[in-house]
Coordinates of C-alpha atoms and ligand atoms in Angstrom, one line a residue:
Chain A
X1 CA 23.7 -40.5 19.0
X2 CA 24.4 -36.9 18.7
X3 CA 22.5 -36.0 21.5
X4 CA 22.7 -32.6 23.4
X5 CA 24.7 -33.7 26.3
X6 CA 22.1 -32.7 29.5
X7 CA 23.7 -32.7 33.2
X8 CA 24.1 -30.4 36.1
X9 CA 26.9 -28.3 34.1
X10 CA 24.0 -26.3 31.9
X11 CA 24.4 -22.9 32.4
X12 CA 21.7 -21.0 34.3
X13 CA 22.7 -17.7 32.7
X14 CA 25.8 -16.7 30.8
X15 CA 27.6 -14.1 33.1
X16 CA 30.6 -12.4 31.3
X17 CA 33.7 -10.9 32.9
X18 CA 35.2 -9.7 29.7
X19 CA 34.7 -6.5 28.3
X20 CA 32.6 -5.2 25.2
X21 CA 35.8 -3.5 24.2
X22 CA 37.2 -6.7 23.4
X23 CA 34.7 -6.8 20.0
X24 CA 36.8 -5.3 17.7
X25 CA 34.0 -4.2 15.5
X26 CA 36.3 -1.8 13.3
X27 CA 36.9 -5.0 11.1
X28 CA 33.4 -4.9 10.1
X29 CA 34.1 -1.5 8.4
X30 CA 34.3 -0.8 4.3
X31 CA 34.5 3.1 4.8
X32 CA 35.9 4.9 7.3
X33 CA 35.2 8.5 8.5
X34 CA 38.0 10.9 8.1
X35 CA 38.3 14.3 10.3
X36 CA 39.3 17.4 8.2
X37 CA 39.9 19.4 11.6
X38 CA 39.9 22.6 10.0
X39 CA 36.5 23.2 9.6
X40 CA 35.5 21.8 13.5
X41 CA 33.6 23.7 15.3
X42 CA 33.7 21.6 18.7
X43 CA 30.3 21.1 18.3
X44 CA 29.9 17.6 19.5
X45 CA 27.4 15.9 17.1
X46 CA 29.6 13.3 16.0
X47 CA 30.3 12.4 19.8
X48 CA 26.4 12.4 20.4
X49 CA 25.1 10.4 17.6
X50 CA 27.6 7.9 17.4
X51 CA 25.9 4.2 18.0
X52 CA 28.9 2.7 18.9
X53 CA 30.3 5.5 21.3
X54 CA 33.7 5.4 20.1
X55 CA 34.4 9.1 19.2
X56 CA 35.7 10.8 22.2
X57 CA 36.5 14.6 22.0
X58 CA 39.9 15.4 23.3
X59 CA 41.1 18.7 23.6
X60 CA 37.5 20.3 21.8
X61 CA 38.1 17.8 18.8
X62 CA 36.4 14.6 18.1
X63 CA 39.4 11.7 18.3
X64 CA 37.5 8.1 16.7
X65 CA 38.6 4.7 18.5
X66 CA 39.2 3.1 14.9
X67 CA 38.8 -0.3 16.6
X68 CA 35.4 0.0 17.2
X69 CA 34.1 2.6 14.2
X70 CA 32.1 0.0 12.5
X71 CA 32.1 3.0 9.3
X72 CA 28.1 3.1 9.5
X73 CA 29.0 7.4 8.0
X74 CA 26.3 8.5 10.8
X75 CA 28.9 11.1 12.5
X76 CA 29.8 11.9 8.7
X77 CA 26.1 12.7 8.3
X78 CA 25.3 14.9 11.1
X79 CA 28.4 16.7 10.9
X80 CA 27.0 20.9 10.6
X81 CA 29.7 21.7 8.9
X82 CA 30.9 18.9 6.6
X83 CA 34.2 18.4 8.2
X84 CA 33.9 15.0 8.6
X85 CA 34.2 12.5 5.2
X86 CA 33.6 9.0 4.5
X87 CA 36.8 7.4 2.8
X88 CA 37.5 4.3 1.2
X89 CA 38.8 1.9 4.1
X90 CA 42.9 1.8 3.7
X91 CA 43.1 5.2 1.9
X92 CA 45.0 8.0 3.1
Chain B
X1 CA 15.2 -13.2 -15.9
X2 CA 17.2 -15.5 -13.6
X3 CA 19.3 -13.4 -11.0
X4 CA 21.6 -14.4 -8.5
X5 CA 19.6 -12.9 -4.9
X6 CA 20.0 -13.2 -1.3
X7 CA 17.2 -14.6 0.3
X8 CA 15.9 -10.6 1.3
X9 CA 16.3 -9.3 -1.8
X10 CA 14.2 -12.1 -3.3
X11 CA 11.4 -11.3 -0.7
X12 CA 12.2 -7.2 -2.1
X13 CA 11.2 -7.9 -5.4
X14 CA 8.5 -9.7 -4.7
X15 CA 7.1 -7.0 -2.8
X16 CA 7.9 -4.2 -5.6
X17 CA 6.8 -7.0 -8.2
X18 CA 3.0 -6.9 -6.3
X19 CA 3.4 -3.5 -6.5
X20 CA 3.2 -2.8 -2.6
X21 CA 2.1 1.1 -2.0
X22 CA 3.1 1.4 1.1
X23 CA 6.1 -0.1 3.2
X24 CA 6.8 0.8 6.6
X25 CA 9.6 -0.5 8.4
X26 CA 12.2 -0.4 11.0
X27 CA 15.6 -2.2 10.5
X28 CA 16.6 -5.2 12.2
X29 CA 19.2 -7.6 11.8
X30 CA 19.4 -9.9 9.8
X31 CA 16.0 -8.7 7.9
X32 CA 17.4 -4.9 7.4
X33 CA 18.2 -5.5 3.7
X34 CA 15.0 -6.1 3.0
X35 CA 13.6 -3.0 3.4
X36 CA 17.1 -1.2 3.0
X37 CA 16.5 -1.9 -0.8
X38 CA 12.8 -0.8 -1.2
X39 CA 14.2 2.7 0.0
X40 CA 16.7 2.3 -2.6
X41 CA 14.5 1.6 -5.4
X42 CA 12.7 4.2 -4.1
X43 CA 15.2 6.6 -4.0
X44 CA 16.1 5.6 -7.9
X45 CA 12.4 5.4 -8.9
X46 CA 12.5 2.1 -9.7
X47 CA 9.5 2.1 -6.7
X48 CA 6.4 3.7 -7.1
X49 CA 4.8 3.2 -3.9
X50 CA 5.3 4.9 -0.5
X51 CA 8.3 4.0 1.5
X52 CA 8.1 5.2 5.7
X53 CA 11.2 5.1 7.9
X54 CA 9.3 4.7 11.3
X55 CA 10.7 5.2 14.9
X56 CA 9.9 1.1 15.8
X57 CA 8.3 -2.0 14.7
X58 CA 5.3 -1.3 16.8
X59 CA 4.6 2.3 15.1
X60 CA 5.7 0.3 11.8
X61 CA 2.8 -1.9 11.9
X62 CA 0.6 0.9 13.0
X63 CA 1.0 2.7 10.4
X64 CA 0.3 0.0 8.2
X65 CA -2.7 -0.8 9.8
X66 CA -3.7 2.8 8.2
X67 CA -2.4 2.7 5.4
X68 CA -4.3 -1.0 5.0
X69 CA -7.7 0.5 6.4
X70 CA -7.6 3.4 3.7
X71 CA -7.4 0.8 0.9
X72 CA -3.2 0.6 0.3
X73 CA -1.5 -2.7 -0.4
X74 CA 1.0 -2.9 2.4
X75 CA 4.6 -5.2 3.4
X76 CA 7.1 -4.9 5.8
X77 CA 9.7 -7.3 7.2
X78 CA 11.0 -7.5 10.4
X79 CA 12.7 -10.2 12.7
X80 CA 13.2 -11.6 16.2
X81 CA 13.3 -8.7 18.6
X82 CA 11.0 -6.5 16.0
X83 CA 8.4 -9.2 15.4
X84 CA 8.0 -9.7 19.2
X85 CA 7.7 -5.8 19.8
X86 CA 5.0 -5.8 17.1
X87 CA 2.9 -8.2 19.0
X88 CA -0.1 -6.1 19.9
X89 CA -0.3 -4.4 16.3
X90 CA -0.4 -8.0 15.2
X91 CA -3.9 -8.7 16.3
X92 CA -5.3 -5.6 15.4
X93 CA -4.2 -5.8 12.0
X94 CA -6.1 -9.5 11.9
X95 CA -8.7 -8.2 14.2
X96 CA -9.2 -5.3 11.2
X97 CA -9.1 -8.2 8.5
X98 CA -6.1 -6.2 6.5
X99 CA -4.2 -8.2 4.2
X100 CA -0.7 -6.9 4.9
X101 CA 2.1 -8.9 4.0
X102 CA 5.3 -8.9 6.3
X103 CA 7.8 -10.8 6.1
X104 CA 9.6 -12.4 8.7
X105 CA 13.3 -13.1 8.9
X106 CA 13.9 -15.7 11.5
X107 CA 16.1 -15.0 14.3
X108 CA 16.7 -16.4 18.2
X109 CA 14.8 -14.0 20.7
X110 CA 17.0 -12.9 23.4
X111 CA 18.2 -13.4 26.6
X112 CA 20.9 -13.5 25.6
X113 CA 21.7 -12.3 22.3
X114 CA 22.0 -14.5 19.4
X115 CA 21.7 -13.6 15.8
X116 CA 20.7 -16.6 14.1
X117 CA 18.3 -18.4 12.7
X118 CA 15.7 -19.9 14.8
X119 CA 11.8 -20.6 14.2
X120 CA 10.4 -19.6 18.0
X121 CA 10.4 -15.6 16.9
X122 CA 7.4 -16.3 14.2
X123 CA 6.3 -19.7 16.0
X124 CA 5.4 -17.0 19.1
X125 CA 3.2 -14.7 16.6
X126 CA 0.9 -18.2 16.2
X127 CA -2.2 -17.1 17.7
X128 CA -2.2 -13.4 16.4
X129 CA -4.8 -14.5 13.5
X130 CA -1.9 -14.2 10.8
X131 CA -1.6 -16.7 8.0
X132 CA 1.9 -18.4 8.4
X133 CA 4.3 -19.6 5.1
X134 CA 7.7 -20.6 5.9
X135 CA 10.1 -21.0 2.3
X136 CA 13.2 -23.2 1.7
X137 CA 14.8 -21.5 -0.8
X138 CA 15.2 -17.7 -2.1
X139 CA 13.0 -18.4 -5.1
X140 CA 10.3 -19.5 -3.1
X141 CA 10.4 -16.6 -0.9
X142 CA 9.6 -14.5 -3.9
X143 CA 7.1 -16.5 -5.2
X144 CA 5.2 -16.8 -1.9
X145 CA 5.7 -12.9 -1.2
X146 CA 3.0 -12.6 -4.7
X147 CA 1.0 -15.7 -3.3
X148 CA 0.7 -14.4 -0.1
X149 CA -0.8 -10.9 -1.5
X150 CA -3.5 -13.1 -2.9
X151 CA -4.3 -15.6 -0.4
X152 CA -4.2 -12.8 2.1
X153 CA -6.7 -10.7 0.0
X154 CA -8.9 -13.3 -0.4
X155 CA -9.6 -14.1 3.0
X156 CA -8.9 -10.5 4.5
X157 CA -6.2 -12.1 6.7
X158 CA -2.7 -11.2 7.2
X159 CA 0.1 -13.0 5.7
X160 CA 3.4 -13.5 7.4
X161 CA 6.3 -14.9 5.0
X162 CA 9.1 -16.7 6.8
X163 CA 12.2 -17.5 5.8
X164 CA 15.7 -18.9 7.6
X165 CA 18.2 -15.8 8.8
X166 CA 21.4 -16.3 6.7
X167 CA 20.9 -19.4 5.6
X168 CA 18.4 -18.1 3.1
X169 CA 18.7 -14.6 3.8
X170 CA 22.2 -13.7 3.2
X171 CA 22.8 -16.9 0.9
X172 CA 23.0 -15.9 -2.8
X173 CA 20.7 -18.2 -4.8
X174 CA 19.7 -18.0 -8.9
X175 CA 16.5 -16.8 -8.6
X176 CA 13.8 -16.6 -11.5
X177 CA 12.8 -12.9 -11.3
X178 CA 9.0 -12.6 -13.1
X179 CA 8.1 -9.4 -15.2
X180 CA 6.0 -6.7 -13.9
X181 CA 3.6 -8.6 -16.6
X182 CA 3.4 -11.5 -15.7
X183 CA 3.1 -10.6 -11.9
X184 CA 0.3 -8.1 -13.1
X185 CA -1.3 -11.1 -14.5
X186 CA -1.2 -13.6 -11.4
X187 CA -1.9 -10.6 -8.9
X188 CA -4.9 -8.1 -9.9
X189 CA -4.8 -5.1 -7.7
X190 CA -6.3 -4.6 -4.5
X191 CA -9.7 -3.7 -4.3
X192 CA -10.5 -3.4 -0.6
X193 CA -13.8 -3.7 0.4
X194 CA -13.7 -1.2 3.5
X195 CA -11.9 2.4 3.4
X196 CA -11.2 4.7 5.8
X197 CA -12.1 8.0 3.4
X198 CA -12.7 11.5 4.9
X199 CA -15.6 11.9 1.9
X200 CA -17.6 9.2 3.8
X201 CA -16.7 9.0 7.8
X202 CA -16.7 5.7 9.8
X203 CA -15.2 4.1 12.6
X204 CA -13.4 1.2 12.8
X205 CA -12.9 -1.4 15.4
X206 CA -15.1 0.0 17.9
X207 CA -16.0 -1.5 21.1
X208 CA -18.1 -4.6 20.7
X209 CA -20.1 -6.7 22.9
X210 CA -19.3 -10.7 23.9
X211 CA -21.8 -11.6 21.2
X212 CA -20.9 -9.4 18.3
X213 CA -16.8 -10.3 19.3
X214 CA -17.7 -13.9 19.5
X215 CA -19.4 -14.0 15.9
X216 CA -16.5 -11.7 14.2
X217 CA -13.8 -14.3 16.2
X218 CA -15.8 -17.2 14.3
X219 CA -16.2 -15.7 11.1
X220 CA -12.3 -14.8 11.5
X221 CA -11.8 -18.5 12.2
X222 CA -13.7 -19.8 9.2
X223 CA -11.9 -17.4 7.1
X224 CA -8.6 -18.3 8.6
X225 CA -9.4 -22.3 7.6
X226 CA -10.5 -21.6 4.1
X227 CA -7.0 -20.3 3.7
X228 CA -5.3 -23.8 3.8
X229 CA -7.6 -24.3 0.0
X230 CA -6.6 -21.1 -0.9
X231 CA -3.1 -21.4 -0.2
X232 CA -3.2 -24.7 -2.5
X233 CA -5.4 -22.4 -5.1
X234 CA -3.0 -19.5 -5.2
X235 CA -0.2 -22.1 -5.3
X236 CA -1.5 -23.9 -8.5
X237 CA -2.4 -20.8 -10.2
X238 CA 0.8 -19.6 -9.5
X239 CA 2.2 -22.9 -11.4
X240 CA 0.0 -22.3 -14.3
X241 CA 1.4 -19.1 -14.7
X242 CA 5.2 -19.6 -13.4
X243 CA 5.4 -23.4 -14.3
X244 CA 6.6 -23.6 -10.3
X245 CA 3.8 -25.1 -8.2
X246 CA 3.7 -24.6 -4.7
X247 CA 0.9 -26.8 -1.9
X248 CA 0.6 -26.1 1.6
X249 CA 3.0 -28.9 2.3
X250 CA 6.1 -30.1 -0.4
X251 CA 6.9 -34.1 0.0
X252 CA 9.3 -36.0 -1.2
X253 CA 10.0 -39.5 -1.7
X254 CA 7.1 -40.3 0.9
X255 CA 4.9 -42.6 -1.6
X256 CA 6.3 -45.7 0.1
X257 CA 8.4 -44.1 2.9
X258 CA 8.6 -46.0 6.5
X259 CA 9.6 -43.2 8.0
X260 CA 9.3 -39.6 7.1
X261 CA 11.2 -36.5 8.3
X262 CA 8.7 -33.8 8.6
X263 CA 10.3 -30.7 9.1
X264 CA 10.2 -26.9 7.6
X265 CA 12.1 -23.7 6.1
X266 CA 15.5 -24.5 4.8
X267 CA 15.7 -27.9 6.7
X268 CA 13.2 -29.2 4.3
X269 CA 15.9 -29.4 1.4
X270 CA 18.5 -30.6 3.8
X271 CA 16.5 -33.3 5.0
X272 CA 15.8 -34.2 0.9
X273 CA 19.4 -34.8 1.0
X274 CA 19.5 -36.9 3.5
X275 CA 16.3 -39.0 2.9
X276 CA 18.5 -39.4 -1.2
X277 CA 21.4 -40.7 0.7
X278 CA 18.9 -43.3 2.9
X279 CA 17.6 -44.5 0.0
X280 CA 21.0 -45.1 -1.5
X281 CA 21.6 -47.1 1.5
X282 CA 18.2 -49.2 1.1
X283 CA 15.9 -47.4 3.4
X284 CA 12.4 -46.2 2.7
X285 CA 12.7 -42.5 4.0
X286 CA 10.6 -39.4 2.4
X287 CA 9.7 -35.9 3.5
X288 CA 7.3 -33.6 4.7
X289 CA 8.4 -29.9 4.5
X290 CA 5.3 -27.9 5.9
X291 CA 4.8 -24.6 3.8
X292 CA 1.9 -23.3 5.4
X293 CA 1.8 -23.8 9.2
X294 CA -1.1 -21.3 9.7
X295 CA -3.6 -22.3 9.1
X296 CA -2.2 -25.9 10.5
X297 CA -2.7 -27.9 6.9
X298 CA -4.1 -30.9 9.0
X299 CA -6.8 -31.7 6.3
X300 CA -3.5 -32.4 4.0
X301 CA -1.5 -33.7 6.5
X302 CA -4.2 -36.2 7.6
X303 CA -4.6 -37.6 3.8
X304 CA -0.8 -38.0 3.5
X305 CA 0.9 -39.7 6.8
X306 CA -0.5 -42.8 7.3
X307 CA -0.6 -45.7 9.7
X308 CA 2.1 -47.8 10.3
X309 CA 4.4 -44.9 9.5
X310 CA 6.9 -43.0 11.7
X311 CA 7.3 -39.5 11.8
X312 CA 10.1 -37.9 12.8
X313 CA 9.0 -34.0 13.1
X314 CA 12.6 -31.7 13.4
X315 CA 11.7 -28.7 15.5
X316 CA 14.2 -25.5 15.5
X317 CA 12.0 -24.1 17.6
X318 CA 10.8 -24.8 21.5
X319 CA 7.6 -23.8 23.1
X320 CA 9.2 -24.1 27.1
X321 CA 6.8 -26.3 29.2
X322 CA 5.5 -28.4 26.1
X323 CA 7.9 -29.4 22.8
X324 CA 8.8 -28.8 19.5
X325 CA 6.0 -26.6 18.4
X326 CA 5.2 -28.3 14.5
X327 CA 5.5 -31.5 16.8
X328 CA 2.7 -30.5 19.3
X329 CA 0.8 -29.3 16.6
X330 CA 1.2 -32.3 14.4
X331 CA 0.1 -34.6 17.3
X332 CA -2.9 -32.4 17.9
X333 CA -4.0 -32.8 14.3
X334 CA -4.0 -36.6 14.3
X335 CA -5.7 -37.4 17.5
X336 CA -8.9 -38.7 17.5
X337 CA -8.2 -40.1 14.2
X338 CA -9.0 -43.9 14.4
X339 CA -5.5 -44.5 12.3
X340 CA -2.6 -42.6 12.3
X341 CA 0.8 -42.6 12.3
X342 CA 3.3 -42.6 15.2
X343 CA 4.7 -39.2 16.4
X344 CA 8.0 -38.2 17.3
X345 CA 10.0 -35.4 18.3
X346 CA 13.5 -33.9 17.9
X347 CA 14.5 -30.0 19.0
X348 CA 17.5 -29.0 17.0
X349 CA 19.6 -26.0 15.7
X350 CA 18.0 -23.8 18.1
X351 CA 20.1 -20.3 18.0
X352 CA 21.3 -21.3 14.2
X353 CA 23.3 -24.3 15.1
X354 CA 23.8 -26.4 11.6
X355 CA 21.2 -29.2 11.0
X356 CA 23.1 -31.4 9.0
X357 CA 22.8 -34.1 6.4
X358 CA 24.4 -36.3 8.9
X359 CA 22.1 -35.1 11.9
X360 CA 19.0 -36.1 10.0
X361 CA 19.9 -39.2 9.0
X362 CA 20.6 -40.2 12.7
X363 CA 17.3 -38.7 13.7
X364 CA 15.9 -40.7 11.2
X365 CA 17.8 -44.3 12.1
X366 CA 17.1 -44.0 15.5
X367 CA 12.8 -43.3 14.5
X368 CA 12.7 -45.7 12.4
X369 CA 14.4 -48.5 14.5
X370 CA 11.9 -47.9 16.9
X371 CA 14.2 -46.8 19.9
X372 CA 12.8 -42.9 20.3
X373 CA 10.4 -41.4 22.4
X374 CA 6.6 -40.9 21.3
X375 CA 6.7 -38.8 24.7
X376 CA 8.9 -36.8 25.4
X377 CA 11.5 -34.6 22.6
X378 CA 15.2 -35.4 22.5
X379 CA 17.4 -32.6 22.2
X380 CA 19.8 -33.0 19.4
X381 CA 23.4 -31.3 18.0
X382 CA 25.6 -32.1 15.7
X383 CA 28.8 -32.8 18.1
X384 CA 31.3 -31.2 14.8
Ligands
LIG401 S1 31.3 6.0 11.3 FE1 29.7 5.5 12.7 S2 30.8 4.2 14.2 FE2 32.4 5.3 13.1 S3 32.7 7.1 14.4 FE3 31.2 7.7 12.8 S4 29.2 7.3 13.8 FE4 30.8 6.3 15.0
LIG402 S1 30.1 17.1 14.3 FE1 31.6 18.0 12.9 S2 31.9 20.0 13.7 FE2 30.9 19.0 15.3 S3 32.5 18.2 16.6 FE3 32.0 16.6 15.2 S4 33.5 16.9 13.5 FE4 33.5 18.8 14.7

């Protein structure tokens, strides 16, 4: 019978040791945001409203970890300026 | 016209099709595109009511429970996590005797996270006073979104619509899609009997005494068990107009049946599947899908399983310290009966793991040989 096997190896809890930067959630993105640098003002929008955390500003610019933008255009939103820009995902 | 939907989309146009006037709603996976395209309708004007983005599920429902007490039709949809943070808002919206429709994508409550589908997130809501549907395929969630709006209304109850997440909610289906006529036609617009209205002041849900809150719980009560008729009424006018008719239980197969599978949501058209290929093989087997599950339909439930038969009740879904909850419920609905059939229960699928063809019919075997448990549940999963 397919029964759920029950003995002393069920697991209390699920503890990880592995890292949440091992979720690649960039392959869930269609459109990717695109940094016209230009126009930045340093202001740090992008970096506070991103959900996933995964723009980090380097050097007074906002640098996105593409492996983890998920392209959900939020930073692209807030922008102040409109430096930021959502783009097809693949185009240059 | 027949469209090929998703199972949230289907619950969408029923809600724009009853002409909703105010939705409220805070996304949640894997309900979000529900509400996600009632905005866009909005947006296009293809929408006429009001649609709120709200700061959580609980404001969401409280500000339905507004919009309802000043006279407005009112939906959201929510799931899992969001149903559970709703909780309080629940029971004053039943408490209030708003028909609001909501309905409810089901997902596994954390810890720890999981995503899919499984029945405990709506099962928990049970004793909030809503009425429960739960749908096995996208063109019944549509068509129960419009029944609900009138069974609702015509008790002054709360209707929750459930249906599986993914395996009806993101699963494209052909879906009949009614006119705005011939929606119109089944569902007259909502005349509530009580508004809140600045031009005549009046509280609402003020404190009340034991014996005023014990005759308003029992008035809610007999309300709430009318609506097992007037889910089968709504359900056959519905078929009059639509030529699809709908009961507060679908079987199949069970005229003769030894054994029946009674299960709900999306299972119940597996489990047709599997009771076809039992047959094939020689073996009386039929099923009970239950539609409504509150009200319990026990009154129905008590005319068709008989004695001498086995049930088999598949639970994806686990109250912790009792069973399967359709099981317990089943078994509460037949005692005292001086014939009735024997009980019993499987937990399976819980956190979206595939109930199978091939699951069911060993669930079935194993009840109707006689070698399962009438007390406690066995804990099943399909080993592929
Ligand atoms: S698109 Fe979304 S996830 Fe990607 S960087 Fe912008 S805010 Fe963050
Ligand atoms: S929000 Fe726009 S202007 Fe501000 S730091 Fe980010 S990219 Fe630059």
């Amino acid at each position: 019978m397919p029964r759920l096997k029950i003995d002393e190896n069920l697991p209390v809890v699920h503890v990880s040791d592995r890292s949440t930067l091992e979720n690649l959630t960039g392959s869930w993105r269609t459109m990717a945001p695109r940094l016209r640098p230009e126009k930045c003002t340093g202001c740090m929008l992008c970096w506070k409203y991103c959900p996933d955390a995964c723009i980090e500003m380097i050097d007074g610019r906002p640098v996105i970890d593409m492996d983890h933008c998920k392209g959900c255009g939020i930073c692209v939103a807030e922008c102040p300026p409109k430096c930021l820009i959502m783009v097809e995902e693949g185009a240059r | 016209m027949r469209k090929v939907l998703m199972g949230n989309h289907a619950a969408t146009l029923g809600a724009v099709l009853a002409r909703a006037q105010v939705v409220a709603a805070y996304p949640i996976t894997p309900a979000t595109q529900v509400v996600e395209l009632i905005a866009e309708m909005e947006a296009k004007g293809e929408f006429s009511g009001r649609f709120m983005r709200i700061e959580s599920e609980h404001s969401a429902m409280a500000a339905l429970l507004g919009a309802a007490s000043a006279g407005a039709r009112c939906f959201t949809a929510t799931s899992s996590q969001g149903l559970a943070y709703m909780h309080e808002l629940l029971h004053w919206v039943s408490g209030a005797r708003l028909p609001i429709v909501m309905v409810d994508v089901n997902r596994a409550l954390a810890a720890p996270w999981n995503l899919w589908t499984d029945q405990t997130d709506s099962l928990s809501q049970r004793d909030t006073g809503w009425i429960q549907l739960y749908c096995a395929t996208n063109q019944e969630v549509l068509d129960t979104v419009l029944q609900a709006y009138k069974i609702a209304e015509r008790v002054q109850l709360p209707a929750m619509v459930v249906l599986d997440g993914f395996t009806l909610s993101h699963v494209y289906e052909p879906v009949d899609v009614p006119t705005q006529e011939q929606a119109d036609a089944f569902l007259p617009p909502w005349d509530a009997p009580r508004r809140l209205d600045p031009a005549a002041p009046a509280g609402f849900g003020a404190m009340e005494g034991p014996k005023g809150y014990m005759r308003l719980r029992k008035r809610l009560a007999l309300d709430m068990e009318r609506a097992e008729d007037e889910t089968e009424r709504a359900g056959a006018e519905f078929g009059r107009e639509f030529g699809r008719d709908y009961g507060v239980i679908e079987t199949y197969r069970t005229a003769d049946a030894d054994t029946v599978l009674l299960t709900s949501g999306a299972v119940g058209s597996t489990a047709k599947q599997a009771v076809d290929e039992l047959r094939e093989a020689g073996r009386k087997a039929g099923v009970v899908r239950v539609r409504l599950f509150r009200p319990f339909p026990a009154k129905t439930l008590r005319r068709v399983l008989r004695q001498g038969q086995k049930v088999a009740v598949v639970d994806r879904n686990y109250s912790q310290g009792q069973q399967g909850i359709f099981c317990e419920e089943l078994k509460a609905a037949m005692y005292g009966l001086p014939e009735r059939p024997e009980i019993y229960g499987y937990v399976a699928g819980l956190g979206g793991g595939d109930i199978t063809v091939e699951l069911l019919k060993e669930i079935w075997l194993e009840t109707d040989s006689g070698k399962a448990s009438a007390l406690e549940p066995a804990w099943m999963e399909d080993p592929r």
